[in-house]
Coordinates of N, CA and C in Angstrom, one line a residue:
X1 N 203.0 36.0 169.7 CA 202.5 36.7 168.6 C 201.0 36.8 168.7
X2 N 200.5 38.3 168.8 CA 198.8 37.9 168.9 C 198.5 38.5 167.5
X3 N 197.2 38.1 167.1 CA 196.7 38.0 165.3 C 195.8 39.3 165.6
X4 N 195.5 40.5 164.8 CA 195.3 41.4 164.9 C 194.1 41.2 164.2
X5 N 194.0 41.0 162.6 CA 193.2 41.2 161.7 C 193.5 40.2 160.4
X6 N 192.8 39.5 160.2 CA 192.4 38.7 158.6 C 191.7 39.4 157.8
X7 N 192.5 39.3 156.9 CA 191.6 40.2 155.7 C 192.0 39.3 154.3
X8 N 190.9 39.2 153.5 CA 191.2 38.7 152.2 C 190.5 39.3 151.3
X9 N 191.0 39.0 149.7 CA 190.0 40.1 149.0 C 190.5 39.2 147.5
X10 N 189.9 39.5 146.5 CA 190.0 39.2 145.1 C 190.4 40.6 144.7
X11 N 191.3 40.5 143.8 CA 192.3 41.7 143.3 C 191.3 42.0 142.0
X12 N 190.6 42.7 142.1 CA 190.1 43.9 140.3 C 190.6 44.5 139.6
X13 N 190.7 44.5 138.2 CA 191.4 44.7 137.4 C 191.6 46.5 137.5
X14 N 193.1 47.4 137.5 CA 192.8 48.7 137.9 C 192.7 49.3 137.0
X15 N 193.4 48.5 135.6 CA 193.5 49.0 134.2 C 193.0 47.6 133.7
X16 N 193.1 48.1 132.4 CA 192.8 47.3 131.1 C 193.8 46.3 130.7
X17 N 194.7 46.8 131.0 CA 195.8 45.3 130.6 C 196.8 45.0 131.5
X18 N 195.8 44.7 132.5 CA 196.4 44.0 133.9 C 195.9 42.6 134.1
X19 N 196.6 41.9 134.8 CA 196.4 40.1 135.1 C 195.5 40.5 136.7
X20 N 195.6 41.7 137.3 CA 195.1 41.8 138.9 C 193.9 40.3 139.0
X21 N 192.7 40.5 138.2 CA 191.7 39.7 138.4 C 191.9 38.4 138.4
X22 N 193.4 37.7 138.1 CA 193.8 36.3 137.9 C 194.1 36.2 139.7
X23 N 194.0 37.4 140.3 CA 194.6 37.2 142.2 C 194.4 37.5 143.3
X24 N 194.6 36.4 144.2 CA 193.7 37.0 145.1 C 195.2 37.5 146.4
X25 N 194.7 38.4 147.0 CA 195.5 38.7 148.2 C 194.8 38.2 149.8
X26 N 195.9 38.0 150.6 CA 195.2 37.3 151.9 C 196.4 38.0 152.7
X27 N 196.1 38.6 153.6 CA 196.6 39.1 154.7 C 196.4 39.7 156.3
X28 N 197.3 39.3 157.0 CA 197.5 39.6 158.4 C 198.0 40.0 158.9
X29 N 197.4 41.3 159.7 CA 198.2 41.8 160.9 C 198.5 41.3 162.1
X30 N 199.2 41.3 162.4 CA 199.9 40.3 164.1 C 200.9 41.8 164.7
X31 N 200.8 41.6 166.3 CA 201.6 42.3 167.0 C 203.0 41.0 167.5
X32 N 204.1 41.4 167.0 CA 205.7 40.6 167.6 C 206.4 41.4 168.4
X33 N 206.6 41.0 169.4 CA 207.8 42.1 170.1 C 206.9 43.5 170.3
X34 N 206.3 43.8 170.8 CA 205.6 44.8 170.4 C 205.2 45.8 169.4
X35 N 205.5 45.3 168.2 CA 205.5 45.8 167.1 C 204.5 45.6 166.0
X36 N 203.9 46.4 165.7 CA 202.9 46.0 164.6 C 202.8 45.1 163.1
X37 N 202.6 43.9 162.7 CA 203.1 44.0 161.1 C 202.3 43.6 160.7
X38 N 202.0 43.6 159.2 CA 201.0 43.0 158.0 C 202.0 42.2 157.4
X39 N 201.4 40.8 157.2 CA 202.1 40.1 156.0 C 201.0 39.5 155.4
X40 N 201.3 40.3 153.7 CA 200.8 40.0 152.8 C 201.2 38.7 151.6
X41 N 199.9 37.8 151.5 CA 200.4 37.0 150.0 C 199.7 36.8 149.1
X42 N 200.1 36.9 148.2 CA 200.0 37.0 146.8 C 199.6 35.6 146.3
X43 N 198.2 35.2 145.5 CA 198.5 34.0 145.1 C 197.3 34.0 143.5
X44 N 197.9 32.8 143.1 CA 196.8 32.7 141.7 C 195.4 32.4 142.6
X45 N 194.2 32.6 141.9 CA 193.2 32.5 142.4 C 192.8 30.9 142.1
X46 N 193.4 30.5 141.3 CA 192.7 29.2 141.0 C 193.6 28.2 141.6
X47 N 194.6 28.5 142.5 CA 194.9 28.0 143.4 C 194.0 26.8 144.4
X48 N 193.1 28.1 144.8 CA 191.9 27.6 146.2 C 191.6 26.1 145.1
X49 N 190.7 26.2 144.5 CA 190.5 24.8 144.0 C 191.3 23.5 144.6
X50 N 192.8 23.9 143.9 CA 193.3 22.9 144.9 C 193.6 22.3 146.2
X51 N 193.1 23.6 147.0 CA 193.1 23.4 148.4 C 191.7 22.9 149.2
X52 N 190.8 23.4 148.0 CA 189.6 22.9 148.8 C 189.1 21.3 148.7
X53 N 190.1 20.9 147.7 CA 190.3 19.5 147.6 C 190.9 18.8 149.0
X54 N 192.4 19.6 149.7 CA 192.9 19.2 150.6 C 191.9 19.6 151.7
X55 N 190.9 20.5 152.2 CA 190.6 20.8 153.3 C 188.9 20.3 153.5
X56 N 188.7 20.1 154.8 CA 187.8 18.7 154.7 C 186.0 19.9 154.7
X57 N 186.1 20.7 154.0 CA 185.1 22.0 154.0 C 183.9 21.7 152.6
X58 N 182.9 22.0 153.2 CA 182.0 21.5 152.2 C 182.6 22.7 150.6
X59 N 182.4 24.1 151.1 CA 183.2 25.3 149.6 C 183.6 26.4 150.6
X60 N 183.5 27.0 150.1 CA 183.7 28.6 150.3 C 182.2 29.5 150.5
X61 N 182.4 30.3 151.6 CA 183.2 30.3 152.5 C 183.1 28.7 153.4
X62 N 184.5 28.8 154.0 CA 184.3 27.8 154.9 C 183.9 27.5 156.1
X63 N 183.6 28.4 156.6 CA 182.3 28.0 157.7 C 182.2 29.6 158.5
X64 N 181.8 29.4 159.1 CA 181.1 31.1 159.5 C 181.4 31.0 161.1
X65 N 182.4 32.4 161.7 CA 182.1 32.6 163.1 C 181.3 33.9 163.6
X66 N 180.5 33.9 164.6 CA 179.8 35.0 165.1 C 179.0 35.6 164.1
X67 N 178.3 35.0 162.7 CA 178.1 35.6 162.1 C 178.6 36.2 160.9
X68 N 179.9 35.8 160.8 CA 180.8 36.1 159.7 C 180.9 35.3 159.0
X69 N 181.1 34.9 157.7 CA 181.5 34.1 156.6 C 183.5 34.2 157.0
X70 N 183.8 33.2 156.8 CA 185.5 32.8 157.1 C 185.7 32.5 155.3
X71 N 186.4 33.1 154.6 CA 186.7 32.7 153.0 C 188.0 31.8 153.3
X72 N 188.6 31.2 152.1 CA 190.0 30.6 152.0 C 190.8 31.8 152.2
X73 N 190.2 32.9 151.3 CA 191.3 33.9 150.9 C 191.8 34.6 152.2
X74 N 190.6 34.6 153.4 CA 191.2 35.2 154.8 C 191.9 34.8 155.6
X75 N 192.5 33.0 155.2 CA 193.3 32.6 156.2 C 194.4 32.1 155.6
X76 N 194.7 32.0 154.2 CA 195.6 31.6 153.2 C 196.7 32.4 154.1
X77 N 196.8 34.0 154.4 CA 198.6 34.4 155.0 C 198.5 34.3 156.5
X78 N 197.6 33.4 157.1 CA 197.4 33.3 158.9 C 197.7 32.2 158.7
X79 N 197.9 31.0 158.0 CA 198.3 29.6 157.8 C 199.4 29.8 156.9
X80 N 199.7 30.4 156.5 CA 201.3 30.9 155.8 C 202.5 31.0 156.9
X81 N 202.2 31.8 157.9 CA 202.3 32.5 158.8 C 202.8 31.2 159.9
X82 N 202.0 30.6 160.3 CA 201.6 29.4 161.7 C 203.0 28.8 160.9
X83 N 202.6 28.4 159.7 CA 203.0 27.1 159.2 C 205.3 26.9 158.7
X84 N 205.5 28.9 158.5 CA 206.3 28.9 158.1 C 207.2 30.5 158.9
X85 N 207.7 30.2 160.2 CA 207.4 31.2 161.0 C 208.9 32.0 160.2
X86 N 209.3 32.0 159.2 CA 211.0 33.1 158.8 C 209.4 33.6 157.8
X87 N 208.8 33.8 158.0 CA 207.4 34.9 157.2 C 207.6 36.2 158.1
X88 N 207.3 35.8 159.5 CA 207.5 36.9 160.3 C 208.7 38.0 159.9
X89 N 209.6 37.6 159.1 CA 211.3 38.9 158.7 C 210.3 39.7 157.0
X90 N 209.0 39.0 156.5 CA 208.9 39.4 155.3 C 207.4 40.2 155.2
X91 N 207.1 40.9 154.5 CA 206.1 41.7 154.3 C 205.4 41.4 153.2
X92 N 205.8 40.7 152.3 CA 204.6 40.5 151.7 C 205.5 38.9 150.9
X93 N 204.7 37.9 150.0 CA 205.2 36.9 149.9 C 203.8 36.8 148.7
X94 N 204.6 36.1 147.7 CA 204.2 35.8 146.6 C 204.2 34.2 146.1
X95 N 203.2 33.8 146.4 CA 203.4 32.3 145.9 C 203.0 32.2 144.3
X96 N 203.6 31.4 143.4 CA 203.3 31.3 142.1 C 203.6 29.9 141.9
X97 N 203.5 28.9 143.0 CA 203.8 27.5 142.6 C 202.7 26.6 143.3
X98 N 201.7 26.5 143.0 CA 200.6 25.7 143.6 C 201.0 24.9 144.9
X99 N 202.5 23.8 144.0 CA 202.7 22.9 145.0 C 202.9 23.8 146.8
X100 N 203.4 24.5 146.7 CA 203.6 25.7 147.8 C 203.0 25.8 148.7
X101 N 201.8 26.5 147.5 CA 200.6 26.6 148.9 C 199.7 25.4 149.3
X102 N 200.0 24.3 148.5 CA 199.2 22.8 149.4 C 200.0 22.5 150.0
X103 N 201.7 22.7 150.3 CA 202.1 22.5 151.6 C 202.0 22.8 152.8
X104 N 201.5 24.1 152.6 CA 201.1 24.7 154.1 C 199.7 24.5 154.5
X105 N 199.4 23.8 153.9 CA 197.8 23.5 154.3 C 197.7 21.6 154.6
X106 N 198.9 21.5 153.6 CA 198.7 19.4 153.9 C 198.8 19.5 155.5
X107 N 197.9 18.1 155.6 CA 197.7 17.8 157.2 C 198.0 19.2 158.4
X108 N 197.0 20.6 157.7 CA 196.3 21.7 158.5 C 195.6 21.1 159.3
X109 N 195.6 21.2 160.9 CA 194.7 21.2 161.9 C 193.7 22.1 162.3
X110 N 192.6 21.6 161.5 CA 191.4 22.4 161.0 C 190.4 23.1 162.2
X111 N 190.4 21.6 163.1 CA 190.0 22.3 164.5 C 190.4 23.6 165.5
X112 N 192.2 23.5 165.6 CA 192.9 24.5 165.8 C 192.5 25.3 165.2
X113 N 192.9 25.8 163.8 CA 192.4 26.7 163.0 C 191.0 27.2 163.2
X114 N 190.2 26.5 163.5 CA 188.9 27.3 163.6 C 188.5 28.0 165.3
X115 N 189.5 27.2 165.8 CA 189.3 27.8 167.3 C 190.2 29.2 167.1
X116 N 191.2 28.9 166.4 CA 192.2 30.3 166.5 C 191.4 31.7 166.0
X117 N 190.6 31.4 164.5 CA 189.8 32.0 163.9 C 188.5 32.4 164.7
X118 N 187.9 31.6 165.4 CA 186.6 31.7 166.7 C 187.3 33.0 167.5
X119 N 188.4 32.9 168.1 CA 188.5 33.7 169.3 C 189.0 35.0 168.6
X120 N 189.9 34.8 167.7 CA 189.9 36.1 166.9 C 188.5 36.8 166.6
X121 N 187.5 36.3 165.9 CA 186.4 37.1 165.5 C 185.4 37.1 166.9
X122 N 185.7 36.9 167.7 CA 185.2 36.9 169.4 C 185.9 38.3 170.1
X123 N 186.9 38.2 170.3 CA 188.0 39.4 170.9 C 188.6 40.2 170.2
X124 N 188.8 40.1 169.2 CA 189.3 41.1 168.1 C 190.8 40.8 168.1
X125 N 191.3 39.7 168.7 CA 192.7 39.0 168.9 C 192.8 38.0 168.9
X126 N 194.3 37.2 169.0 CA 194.0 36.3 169.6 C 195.8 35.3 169.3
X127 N 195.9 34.7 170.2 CA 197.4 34.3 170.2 C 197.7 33.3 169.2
X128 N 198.6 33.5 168.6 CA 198.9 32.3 167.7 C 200.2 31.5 168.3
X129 N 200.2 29.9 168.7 CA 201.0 29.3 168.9 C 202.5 29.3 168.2
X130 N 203.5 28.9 168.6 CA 204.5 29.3 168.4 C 205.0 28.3 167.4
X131 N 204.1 27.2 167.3 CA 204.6 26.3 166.1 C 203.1 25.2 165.6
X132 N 202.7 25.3 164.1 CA 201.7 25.0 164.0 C 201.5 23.2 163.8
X133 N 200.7 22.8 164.6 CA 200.2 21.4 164.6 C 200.9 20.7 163.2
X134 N 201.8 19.6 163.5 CA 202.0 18.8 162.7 C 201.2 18.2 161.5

């Protein structure tokens, strides 16, 4: 599976009596089988807090390749993804349970992760292993 594109974004409110601004979205394109896909997730924003507790990163963004800023929110569905490979059958995925998403990040291999993220923002690709570091 090679990783196409990370993208993450905080959700703005589109009307007036919407929750959007409580969310952030994080998503990835990857090619499987020769096929193109995006998978998208959905999460509360005040989520990250919790995670930035788990991940050994001074804040946000978490560290910068080539000149880019790397956010949580752009690798939150690429470590969804690594961590939980029946994601690949789904298109978009909605987490609403905190404990959730500090599962897929407890004991994240951060080094990996930044090498994966390095050569992505280097080649405009880049292969994702077939099962993510214990």
């Amino acid at each position: 599976m090679n990783i196409c594109r990370l993208h993450g974004e905080e959700l703005q409110k589109s009307q007036s009596n919407t929750f959007e601004d409580y969310f952030n979205r994080s998503e990835v394109t990857y090619r499987d089988g020769g096929e193109e896909r995006t998978l998208s997730v959905l999460y509360l924003r005040h989520f990250e807090a919790a995670l930035l507790e788990l991940l050994p990163y001074e804040g946000d963004p978490l560290f910068a390749v080539n000149g880019r800023d790397i956010y949580l929110r752009d690798i939150v569905a690429l470590v969804c993804l690594w961590k939980n490979p029946e994601y690949r059958q789904r298109r978009r995925v909605y987490i609403h349970d905190e404990g959730e998403l500090r599962r897929y990040f407890a004991a994240l291999d951060t080094e990996a992760l930044e090498a994966l993220v390095g050569e992505w923002a280097e080649t405009g690709a880049c292969r994702l292993p077939e099962r993510a570091p214990q």
